[in-house]
XYZ file of C-alpha atoms in Angstrom:
711
model
C -82.820 153.310 -105.802
C -81.258 149.899 -105.187
C -78.778 150.472 -108.010
C -77.778 153.859 -106.584
C -77.097 152.309 -103.172
C -74.865 149.670 -104.782
C -72.907 152.394 -106.623
C -72.044 155.052 -104.031
C -70.130 158.272 -104.818
C -66.483 157.598 -103.979
C -65.000 161.022 -104.648
C -66.065 164.432 -105.970
C -63.590 166.192 -108.255
C -63.673 169.890 -109.133
C -63.508 170.556 -112.886
C -61.858 173.704 -114.256
C -61.800 175.061 -117.804
C -58.417 176.458 -118.865
C -58.465 178.813 -121.866
C -54.864 179.991 -122.123
C -54.096 177.495 -124.920
C -57.633 177.090 -126.247
C -56.750 178.455 -129.714
C -53.239 176.977 -129.858
C -53.423 173.413 -128.564
C -53.083 170.608 -131.105
C -53.068 166.862 -130.554
C -50.579 164.948 -132.725
C -51.161 161.255 -133.360
C -47.955 159.463 -134.381
C -47.558 156.055 -136.017
C -47.227 153.079 -133.726
C -43.724 152.620 -132.292
C -42.224 150.044 -129.948
C -43.251 150.658 -126.348
C -39.613 150.958 -125.311
C -39.084 153.934 -127.636
C -40.679 157.341 -127.079
C -40.736 160.209 -129.522
C -38.796 162.249 -127.035
C -35.884 159.869 -127.608
C -35.921 160.512 -131.369
C -34.150 163.714 -132.462
C -36.537 166.144 -134.148
C -34.589 167.781 -136.959
C -37.188 170.366 -138.032
C -40.888 171.197 -137.884
C -43.100 173.581 -139.857
C -46.825 174.375 -139.970
C -49.440 176.062 -142.168
C -51.879 177.484 -139.572
C -54.814 178.159 -141.915
C -54.801 174.632 -143.289
C -53.761 173.073 -139.954
C -51.042 171.175 -141.808
C -47.780 170.125 -140.133
C -44.565 168.549 -141.428
C -41.969 167.036 -139.097
C -38.554 165.644 -139.898
C -37.188 162.983 -137.547
C -33.809 161.275 -137.584
C -33.518 157.574 -138.371
C -31.204 155.483 -136.234
C -28.813 154.236 -138.918
C -26.760 152.341 -136.296
C -29.664 150.128 -135.364
C -28.980 146.498 -136.344
C -32.403 146.361 -138.039
C -31.465 149.220 -140.393
C -30.509 148.078 -143.937
C -27.581 150.296 -144.877
C -27.371 149.192 -148.531
C -31.035 149.986 -149.067
C -30.595 153.401 -147.438
C -27.666 154.194 -149.755
C -29.664 153.109 -152.816
C -32.592 155.351 -151.898
C -30.275 158.336 -151.338
C -28.601 157.688 -154.716
C -31.953 157.512 -156.530
C -33.141 160.733 -154.914
C -30.049 162.949 -155.086
C -27.903 161.276 -157.717
C -24.147 160.813 -157.503
C -23.333 164.455 -156.764
C -24.331 165.794 -153.352
C -24.830 169.549 -152.792
C -26.822 171.896 -150.551
C -30.102 171.058 -152.270
C -29.709 167.338 -151.666
C -32.348 165.639 -149.571
C -29.854 163.289 -147.930
C -26.509 165.098 -147.577
C -24.877 162.081 -145.899
C -25.599 159.929 -148.995
C -27.679 157.767 -146.721
C -31.403 157.838 -145.925
C -30.976 159.115 -142.371
C -34.290 160.984 -141.803
C -38.030 160.497 -142.292
C -40.680 163.149 -143.021
C -44.125 163.008 -141.423
C -47.105 164.940 -142.897
C -50.347 165.616 -141.069
C -53.990 165.171 -142.018
C -57.078 166.216 -140.070
C -58.953 163.397 -138.393
C -62.100 165.469 -137.829
C -63.326 168.937 -138.705
C -65.238 169.344 -135.438
C -62.997 169.298 -132.353
C -65.419 171.065 -130.008
C -66.117 167.837 -128.097
C -62.457 167.039 -127.417
C -60.215 168.448 -124.678
C -56.861 167.765 -123.049
C -57.214 166.938 -119.340
C -54.624 167.441 -116.621
C -55.305 166.028 -113.142
C -53.396 167.678 -110.310
C -54.042 167.867 -106.555
C -57.618 166.616 -106.748
C -58.574 169.012 -109.574
C -59.326 168.231 -113.220
C -58.270 170.975 -115.651
C -59.686 170.825 -119.215
C -58.266 172.690 -122.216
C -60.246 172.582 -125.522
C -58.330 171.205 -128.503
C -57.945 173.449 -131.527
C -57.092 170.574 -133.854
C -56.341 166.855 -134.000
C -53.720 165.889 -136.578
C -52.558 162.446 -137.609
C -48.898 162.287 -138.650
C -48.092 159.743 -141.321
C -44.867 159.000 -143.184
C -44.402 161.046 -146.338
C -42.936 159.385 -149.403
C -42.218 162.527 -151.368
C -38.635 161.334 -151.852
C -39.997 158.701 -154.223
C -41.508 161.421 -156.386
C -38.150 163.173 -156.427
C -36.428 159.942 -157.464
C -38.914 159.495 -160.318
C -38.283 163.060 -161.456
C -34.511 162.452 -161.470
C -35.071 159.305 -163.514
C -37.158 161.155 -166.103
C -34.537 163.894 -166.347
C -31.824 161.340 -167.037
C -33.915 159.661 -169.727
C -34.666 163.015 -171.359
C -30.955 163.884 -171.328
C -30.096 160.585 -172.987
C -32.702 161.102 -175.689
C -31.434 164.633 -176.292
C -27.862 163.329 -176.620
C -28.908 160.752 -179.220
C -30.695 163.372 -181.314
C -29.016 165.451 -183.972
C -26.677 168.130 -182.576
C -26.109 169.888 -185.896
C -29.299 171.893 -185.970
C -28.439 175.536 -185.396
C -31.912 176.655 -184.558
C -35.254 175.126 -183.681
C -38.137 174.832 -186.060
C -40.392 177.857 -186.263
C -43.799 177.194 -184.678
C -46.974 179.160 -185.234
C -48.389 180.810 -182.124
C -52.067 181.638 -181.776
C -52.880 184.608 -179.537
C -56.290 184.719 -177.878
C -57.740 187.492 -175.769
C -59.993 186.377 -172.943
C -63.255 188.228 -172.465
C -64.040 189.882 -169.125
C -64.899 187.360 -166.455
C -68.412 187.573 -165.044
C -69.086 187.494 -161.320
C -70.748 184.079 -161.490
C -67.849 182.602 -163.476
C -65.396 184.067 -160.989
C -67.260 182.453 -158.084
C -67.180 179.072 -159.811
C -63.457 179.421 -160.451
C -62.769 180.420 -156.840
C -64.661 177.364 -155.572
C -62.939 174.920 -157.929
C -60.582 172.233 -156.620
C -57.674 173.485 -158.718
C -57.971 177.014 -157.332
C -58.196 175.788 -153.731
C -55.127 173.597 -154.214
C -53.229 176.559 -155.618
C -54.247 178.751 -152.658
C -53.136 176.038 -150.242
C -49.777 175.798 -151.965
C -49.289 179.574 -151.748
C -49.669 179.651 -147.954
C -46.145 180.010 -146.494
C -44.701 177.523 -144.035
C -44.064 178.714 -140.472
C -40.989 177.025 -138.950
C -41.350 175.683 -135.426
C -38.902 174.719 -132.688
C -39.302 171.386 -130.917
C -38.681 171.146 -127.168
C -38.357 167.774 -125.475
C -40.443 166.489 -122.599
C -37.824 167.305 -119.969
C -36.936 170.721 -121.379
C -37.569 173.765 -119.140
C -39.577 175.508 -121.866
C -41.898 172.509 -122.111
C -42.464 172.618 -118.364
C -43.277 176.332 -118.601
C -45.812 175.828 -121.394
C -47.366 172.910 -119.540
C -48.407 175.295 -116.765
C -50.861 176.911 -119.183
C -52.882 173.691 -119.103
C -53.937 174.669 -115.591
C -56.728 177.114 -114.967
C -55.036 180.426 -114.097
C -57.925 182.087 -112.235
C -58.449 180.606 -108.780
C -61.602 182.659 -108.236
C -63.399 180.765 -110.974
C -63.777 183.748 -113.317
C -62.670 181.625 -116.266
C -65.133 178.874 -115.382
C -68.372 180.783 -115.933
C -69.152 178.474 -118.844
C -69.298 175.547 -116.441
C -71.840 177.243 -114.188
C -74.767 175.746 -116.048
C -77.845 173.711 -115.372
C -77.410 169.911 -115.461
C -79.000 169.634 -118.926
C -76.879 172.483 -120.347
C -73.760 171.000 -118.783
C -74.500 167.635 -120.360
C -75.035 169.354 -123.714
C -71.623 171.003 -123.404
C -69.947 167.695 -122.646
C -71.695 165.857 -125.498
C -72.841 168.425 -128.092
C -74.882 167.113 -131.042
C -72.950 166.485 -134.215
C -73.308 169.322 -136.711
C -71.097 167.941 -139.465
C -74.093 166.473 -141.276
C -76.044 169.726 -141.131
C -73.104 171.791 -142.331
C -72.455 169.506 -145.282
C -76.107 169.318 -146.304
C -76.759 171.245 -149.557
C -79.383 173.958 -149.700
C -80.977 172.548 -152.825
C -81.855 168.987 -153.812
C -79.123 167.220 -155.720
C -77.760 163.716 -155.843
C -76.931 163.860 -152.119
C -80.326 165.151 -150.876
C -82.855 162.385 -150.428
C -86.613 162.785 -150.434
C -86.630 161.968 -146.721
C -84.364 164.959 -146.070
C -86.452 167.137 -148.375
C -89.659 166.373 -146.481
C -88.144 167.633 -143.239
C -88.203 171.184 -144.686
C -91.236 173.516 -144.576
C -93.776 173.024 -147.366
C -92.923 176.320 -149.086
C -89.231 175.391 -149.195
C -90.052 171.921 -150.539
C -92.085 173.394 -153.392
C -89.438 176.000 -154.196
C -86.600 173.465 -154.190
C -88.474 170.995 -156.369
C -89.548 173.596 -158.907
C -86.095 175.184 -159.021
C -84.538 171.862 -159.994
C -87.288 170.328 -162.143
C -88.347 173.687 -163.673
C -91.507 172.306 -165.361
C -93.943 169.978 -163.619
C -97.633 169.004 -163.711
C -99.539 169.599 -160.498
C -100.318 165.896 -160.107
C -96.608 165.013 -160.177
C -95.854 167.691 -157.599
C -98.496 166.289 -155.249
C -97.077 162.779 -155.630
C -93.587 164.014 -154.715
C -94.813 165.931 -151.667
C -96.730 162.968 -150.276
C -100.399 162.008 -149.854
C -100.776 163.727 -146.479
C -100.176 167.232 -147.887
C -103.218 169.479 -148.384
C -103.677 170.276 -152.074
C -104.981 173.801 -151.334
C -101.821 174.605 -149.369
C -99.751 173.346 -152.294
C -101.779 175.505 -154.687
C -101.092 178.583 -152.585
C -97.386 177.752 -152.398
C -96.881 176.898 -156.079
C -98.296 180.244 -157.241
C -95.533 182.036 -155.352
C -92.701 180.307 -157.224
C -94.191 179.236 -160.580
C -96.458 180.339 -163.431
C -99.152 178.329 -165.213
C -98.283 177.472 -168.823
C -100.591 175.137 -170.796
C -101.923 173.695 -167.542
C -98.440 172.924 -166.193
C -96.332 174.859 -163.697
C -93.071 176.518 -164.816
C -90.725 178.005 -162.228
C -90.579 181.807 -162.171
C -87.607 183.528 -163.739
C -86.584 185.432 -160.612
C -86.164 182.107 -158.784
C -83.603 180.908 -161.324
C -81.971 184.328 -161.767
C -82.002 186.088 -158.374
C -81.185 189.740 -157.969
C -77.529 190.832 -158.335
C -76.699 187.721 -160.378
C -75.695 187.694 -164.044
C -75.522 185.433 -167.065
C -72.565 183.001 -167.118
C -72.472 183.326 -170.916
C -72.871 187.038 -171.646
C -72.690 188.706 -168.230
C -76.025 190.550 -168.645
C -77.813 191.299 -165.350
C -80.557 189.119 -163.901
C -83.288 191.656 -164.691
C -82.654 191.346 -168.434
C -82.508 187.538 -168.201
C -85.826 187.399 -166.315
C -87.473 189.612 -168.916
C -86.212 187.417 -171.769
C -87.281 184.175 -170.087
C -90.718 185.656 -169.301
C -91.066 186.369 -173.019
C -90.321 182.705 -173.820
C -92.839 181.536 -171.198
C -95.454 183.944 -172.559
C -94.862 182.641 -176.091
C -95.611 179.122 -174.866
C -98.915 180.344 -173.406
C -99.829 181.318 -176.968
C -98.496 178.343 -178.915
C -97.004 174.878 -178.574
C -94.041 175.915 -180.716
C -91.403 178.619 -180.386
C -88.655 179.550 -182.854
C -85.293 180.249 -181.273
C -84.231 182.901 -183.804
C -87.428 184.853 -183.211
C -86.793 184.911 -179.454
C -83.189 186.033 -179.956
C -84.298 188.793 -182.350
C -86.879 190.195 -179.933
C -84.938 189.877 -176.672
C -81.505 190.844 -178.138
C -79.857 188.168 -175.955
C -77.021 185.873 -176.981
C -77.769 182.433 -178.414
C -76.496 180.615 -175.292
C -78.893 182.470 -172.975
C -81.860 181.843 -175.276
C -80.917 178.168 -175.508
C -80.872 177.939 -171.702
C -84.380 179.441 -171.544
C -85.739 176.957 -174.080
C -84.011 173.933 -172.551
C -85.756 174.728 -169.255
C -89.223 174.133 -170.721
C -89.042 172.723 -174.250
C -87.486 170.107 -176.515
C -86.114 170.771 -179.981
C -87.793 169.160 -183.004
C -85.912 168.972 -186.295
C -87.251 171.414 -188.929
C -90.036 172.526 -186.565
C -88.574 174.483 -183.663
C -88.913 174.063 -179.912
C -92.013 172.311 -178.569
C -93.264 172.686 -175.011
C -91.922 169.743 -173.026
C -95.223 168.616 -171.430
C -98.655 167.975 -172.960
C -101.550 170.302 -172.252
C -103.063 169.516 -168.820
C -106.760 170.040 -169.437
C -107.757 168.189 -166.285
C -106.091 170.779 -164.039
C -107.681 173.619 -166.047
C -111.169 172.188 -165.511
C -110.609 171.355 -161.855
C -109.190 174.747 -160.743
C -110.874 177.566 -162.719
C -110.138 180.169 -160.021
C -106.399 179.501 -160.196
C -106.511 179.597 -163.995
C -108.281 182.961 -163.922
C -105.728 184.443 -161.505
C -102.884 183.200 -163.653
C -104.573 184.713 -166.703
C -104.615 188.080 -164.936
C -100.910 187.780 -164.180
C -100.102 186.889 -167.778
C -102.153 189.859 -168.956
C -99.980 192.167 -166.858
C -96.773 190.481 -168.057
C -97.949 190.746 -171.673
C -98.552 194.479 -171.313
C -95.082 194.925 -169.853
C -93.459 192.890 -172.633
C -95.313 194.866 -175.300
C -93.960 198.086 -173.857
C -90.375 196.886 -173.322
C -89.902 195.058 -176.612
C -92.132 197.391 -178.716
C -94.230 194.452 -179.906
C -96.899 195.139 -182.511
C -100.213 193.827 -181.238
C -101.471 192.833 -184.689
C -98.335 190.788 -185.288
C -98.487 188.972 -181.991
C -99.658 185.330 -181.988
C -103.403 185.071 -181.523
C -104.090 181.330 -181.433
C -103.034 179.531 -178.252
C -102.909 176.025 -179.645
C -101.899 174.494 -176.320
C -105.246 172.716 -176.171
C -104.687 171.053 -179.523
C -102.296 168.279 -180.165
C -100.415 169.978 -182.990
C -100.345 173.225 -184.902
C -102.212 173.412 -188.225
C -103.507 175.810 -190.843
C -107.179 176.856 -191.034
C -108.680 177.915 -194.343
C -110.534 181.198 -194.816
C -113.917 179.472 -195.387
C -113.552 177.541 -192.162
C -112.743 180.740 -190.276
C -115.859 182.423 -191.719
C -118.097 179.508 -190.711
C -116.703 179.488 -187.191
C -117.199 183.253 -186.979
C -120.838 182.915 -188.029
C -121.550 180.307 -185.381
C -119.788 182.352 -182.704
C -121.663 185.540 -183.678
C -124.999 183.711 -183.486
C -124.150 182.332 -180.050
C -123.118 185.772 -178.821
C -126.311 187.286 -180.228
C -128.459 184.786 -178.314
C -126.567 185.480 -175.116
C -126.957 189.235 -175.571
C -130.711 188.887 -176.118
C -131.002 186.867 -172.923
C -129.017 189.503 -171.036
C -131.233 192.265 -172.401
C -134.369 190.378 -171.393
C -132.975 189.791 -167.908
C -132.227 193.497 -167.469
C -135.693 194.479 -168.622
C -137.259 192.131 -166.085
C -135.061 193.553 -163.315
C -136.012 197.063 -164.367
C -139.735 196.311 -164.283
C -139.415 194.658 -160.869
C -137.533 197.582 -159.344
C -139.229 200.545 -157.751
C -139.375 203.595 -160.035
C -139.936 207.074 -158.644
C -143.006 208.875 -160.004
C -142.317 211.334 -162.753
C -139.028 209.703 -163.690
C -138.792 207.988 -167.036
C -135.912 205.565 -167.648
C -134.824 205.251 -171.210
C -134.426 201.686 -172.486
C -131.749 201.112 -175.054
C -132.221 198.276 -177.493
C -128.821 196.811 -176.827
C -125.492 197.552 -175.141
C -122.510 198.872 -177.031
C -121.062 195.405 -176.968
C -124.174 193.960 -178.594
C -124.117 196.623 -181.320
C -120.541 195.720 -182.111
C -121.519 192.031 -182.348
C -124.395 192.885 -184.706
C -122.092 194.929 -186.902
C -119.657 192.030 -187.008
C -122.456 189.600 -187.913
C -123.592 191.910 -190.727
C -120.113 192.184 -192.179
C -119.088 188.543 -191.804
C -120.173 187.651 -195.375
C -117.909 190.329 -196.830
C -114.672 189.848 -194.918
C -113.147 186.780 -193.197
C -112.848 187.116 -189.429
C -110.158 185.989 -187.012
C -111.916 183.560 -184.687
C -108.970 182.530 -182.539
C -109.683 182.383 -178.782
C -107.574 185.463 -178.151
C -109.142 187.521 -180.969
C -111.364 190.353 -179.845
C -109.838 190.250 -176.392
C -110.737 193.832 -175.579
C -114.286 193.554 -176.919
C -115.274 190.171 -175.440
C -113.189 190.205 -172.293
C -113.844 192.671 -169.499
C -110.951 192.416 -167.037
C -110.701 188.678 -167.584
C -114.500 188.027 -167.693
C -115.707 186.233 -170.871
C -118.125 188.190 -173.019
C -120.807 185.532 -172.767
C -120.856 185.844 -168.992
C -123.011 188.686 -167.649
C -121.102 191.366 -165.807
C -122.919 191.848 -162.564
C -121.797 195.429 -162.073
C -122.141 196.825 -165.593
C -123.679 200.241 -165.949
C -127.142 200.884 -167.394
C -127.986 204.211 -169.083
C -124.657 205.559 -167.837
C -125.415 204.869 -164.163
C -124.796 201.865 -161.903
C -127.769 199.498 -161.458
C -129.995 200.156 -158.453
C -128.431 199.057 -155.205
C -125.031 198.494 -156.791
C -123.188 201.142 -154.761
C -123.804 199.348 -151.481
C -122.880 195.848 -152.590
C -119.703 194.165 -151.279
C -118.295 194.136 -154.813
C -118.769 197.903 -155.164
C -117.211 198.552 -151.750
C -114.190 196.381 -152.526
C -113.745 198.049 -155.916
C -114.108 201.523 -154.395
C -111.461 200.700 -151.759
C -109.047 199.475 -154.450
C -109.563 202.597 -156.592
C -109.107 205.014 -153.683
C -105.979 203.254 -152.434
C -104.506 203.151 -155.947
C -105.046 206.836 -156.687
C -103.657 207.820 -153.295
C -100.380 206.217 -154.370
C -100.463 207.251 -158.048
C -102.328 210.468 -158.683
C -102.566 210.064 -162.484
C -103.404 206.808 -164.281
C -104.553 205.815 -167.734
C -107.375 203.311 -168.028
C -104.924 200.788 -169.473
C -102.567 201.094 -166.504
C -105.479 201.013 -164.036
C -106.759 197.774 -165.572
C -103.292 196.282 -165.355
C -103.023 197.182 -161.667
C -106.505 195.798 -161.071
C -105.569 192.501 -162.725
C -102.502 192.236 -160.517
C -104.706 192.997 -157.510
C -107.074 190.209 -158.529
C -104.165 187.788 -158.867
C -103.126 188.516 -155.288
C -106.595 187.789 -153.869
C -107.585 184.359 -152.510
C -109.861 182.120 -154.592
C -113.557 182.867 -154.227
C -113.136 186.594 -153.472
C -116.101 188.841 -154.253
C -114.193 190.775 -156.936
C -114.039 187.600 -159.055
C -117.779 188.021 -159.736
C -116.881 190.176 -162.760
C -115.954 193.854 -163.132
C -116.597 195.565 -166.472
C -114.608 198.489 -167.832
C -117.644 200.761 -167.479
C -118.104 199.879 -163.805
C -114.398 200.483 -163.212
C -114.591 203.938 -164.820
C -117.755 204.860 -162.928
C -116.085 203.872 -159.655
C -113.080 206.043 -160.483
C -115.290 209.067 -161.103
C -117.292 208.381 -157.943
C -114.062 208.239 -155.899
C -113.312 211.927 -156.458
C -111.288 211.578 -159.655
C -111.774 213.384 -162.953
C -111.060 212.425 -166.517
C -108.433 214.654 -168.105
C -109.116 215.144 -171.822
C -105.509 215.248 -172.962
C -105.224 216.453 -176.603
C -103.182 213.565 -178.019
C -101.445 214.247 -181.347
C -103.124 212.788 -184.456
C -100.231 210.408 -185.157
C -100.216 208.933 -181.647
C -99.749 205.176 -181.231
C -101.678 205.126 -177.947
C -104.646 202.765 -177.724
C -108.112 204.059 -176.694
C -107.570 202.808 -173.129
C -104.222 204.619 -173.022
C -105.896 207.876 -174.134
C -108.360 207.794 -171.223
C -106.524 209.606 -168.426
C -107.925 209.883 -164.898
C -106.493 211.979 -162.054
C -107.253 212.423 -158.383
C -108.737 215.901 -158.102
C -108.773 216.308 -154.310
C -106.641 214.267 -151.916
C -106.903 216.501 -148.850
C -103.267 217.645 -148.784
C -101.655 221.046 -149.443
C -100.842 220.175 -153.059
C -104.432 219.885 -154.288
C -104.497 223.425 -155.709
C -101.136 222.987 -157.442
C -102.204 219.652 -158.890
C -105.483 221.062 -160.212
C -103.678 223.904 -161.992
C -101.265 221.416 -163.513
C -104.076 219.141 -164.715
C -105.867 222.101 -166.327
C -102.659 222.871 -168.235
C -102.523 219.325 -169.629
C -106.194 219.410 -170.581
C -105.111 221.878 -173.285
C -101.574 220.674 -174.023
C -100.190 217.193 -174.702
C -96.677 218.185 -173.573
C -95.450 221.268 -171.714
C -92.122 222.828 -170.817
C -91.198 223.328 -167.192
C -90.938 227.112 -167.400
C -94.551 227.306 -168.609
C -95.686 225.138 -165.677
C -93.622 227.265 -163.270
C -95.074 230.551 -164.512
C -98.669 229.261 -164.502
C -98.340 227.886 -160.955
C -96.788 231.151 -159.782
C -99.585 233.120 -161.411
C -102.348 231.005 -159.870
C -100.839 230.188 -156.463
C -98.706 233.231 -155.642
C -95.064 234.259 -155.751
C -94.086 232.321 -152.613
C -94.233 228.966 -154.427
C -90.963 227.129 -153.732
C -89.013 224.884 -156.097
C -89.632 221.883 -153.796
C -93.405 222.316 -154.133
C -93.161 222.464 -157.924
C -90.934 219.385 -157.979
C -93.405 217.499 -155.787
C -96.424 218.148 -157.993
C -94.416 217.300 -161.113
C -93.210 214.071 -159.532
C -96.756 213.118 -158.539
C -98.355 213.666 -161.932
C -95.765 213.927 -164.698
C -92.760 212.346 -166.344
C -89.948 214.083 -168.201
C -88.900 212.893 -171.643
C -86.682 214.743 -174.115
C -86.781 217.996 -172.147
C -90.604 218.085 -172.121
C -93.093 217.103 -169.419
C -95.999 214.684 -170.021
C -98.754 213.313 -167.832
C -97.920 209.844 -166.572
C -98.804 207.132 -169.053
C -99.300 209.477 -172.014
C -95.752 209.710 -173.353
C -95.065 207.387 -176.284
C -91.355 206.619 -176.652
């Protein structure tokens, strides 16, 4: 308070905001001149401007009569620039350097905090500046003098050369045709320095007229610096709260934020990176590093970051390969982009890179020619894929760039299982797109081993024997456990439950054990995937919801697992009315991958329990008569359809499904006539199209149930 009393308010001044010249007012900063000389005293010969670039050139006369002016030097400069002969194109027509050119450069890109102020009659009028330009002397005449000098030297050399040659030597010309430019290459070219310089040079000059300080036109234009509206209509921006008014006077600098790149590069420090949200930090790091162990990622993010939050974030932008995280393909190749080498769309690139990533989940080594043969992509694209995650070894191929991270695999089994489900879905998609033969696909994921090696047939047989014995012991324990549960459960009088000696899976294991002495077995970890793996659950692990005697175990229908599975099945068949068992398992694996760790469905769901749940949810199995030469697997030949959904199309759908229970493929006219016969003559084309769209696909002029057509 004492300071305020010592500094009283002397005068209050009204502030007005003038906008008449807000988009046209520039501030020119000239070189330092003697105080006795003003720029109004110097004749302005010409002025021109490029508005888009905010570039100005001024020509001012030089006082050649000034005693400080060196006339001999001025004549020498004019002679060097224009030569001995003066014409209309000469820079100095008087054969004397009598003018000076000034070129502008921007002092700042942000002029929002600067204004021109005019104080008149107790009022302060502010006009925002559109640009601030510094005018500096241009020495382009020196470049012109150098060009004249080179021309004279070239003429002298040409005069000394032989003049007797009647014609020049014949030179071979090579003609090349440029391939079509991709969109990404065009964007790089447009953003290049050379292209921008060319665009700047193409902008035409706009000639200006200079009016002196005491000219009547200058006085007229100066009036626009005053606020024109006396009622204060133009000053609504100044009617602000004190804090907003202070923010307008001193806005925060945004130059740093505008220049900051969106991805980490040499100009983005780790301190700047850590100011971003955690999801953006993970995405930016993985997009630039491409392959990283989880421990390294945690060290980059900092010790205060929760590892579970990082685990949730990394699974959105990366896939697990040999215990390490590799950035997803759609992050590197976003939608609507294309290859800079071949121009193929991003969807094809993502599919090819997913194939390379999947190959590395099966083996430490990948052969480039094999990838190019399968994906049908150019060598440059395939090389880019491999360089993202592998290093080349002479006479061996491409090896995955990081060692197998067994510590992460042991520490996070739930994450590993979810990633396995995702890879199972990707593998099924790749098999369908690239027509891969399952028997020819790699079966030994040697990521756990240090190097690839060959295993003899005897060794494979011995390993198979040991594995069969272990599986047999586990199956006996499971059978004993089920018998004890059965004895402990309450049995209704008069009902006899048949006990089978062993499950179908156990019988298959016994048959394998009996035949192992006659034929070598493939004992790789991925062998027997469909027999020993039930939706990602190892065969040695008991499936809590497996069926017994064709029915779910007692009390299974009311368990949380059964309710969750029933909800998934009902929701899936409401969206897709017809599904094969193979497609249903793929969708279920994707559903598992989207669930949080520790969910009840991770307790283990067998194929039998999945089928029983489908039938209990109001679906029926359609016994489609597949042709004898079909390439469909047993899971692809099991077709399930929603029989009653509660809508008006149930009757039409049931008729259609009965048709396909007797025919593998049907023509549309047969479906039309059968629906008309069963449902009446008033059946519209829209209703037929709807039921066909819900249940069928068209291929080669014929209609098939979804999932049954083999291209």
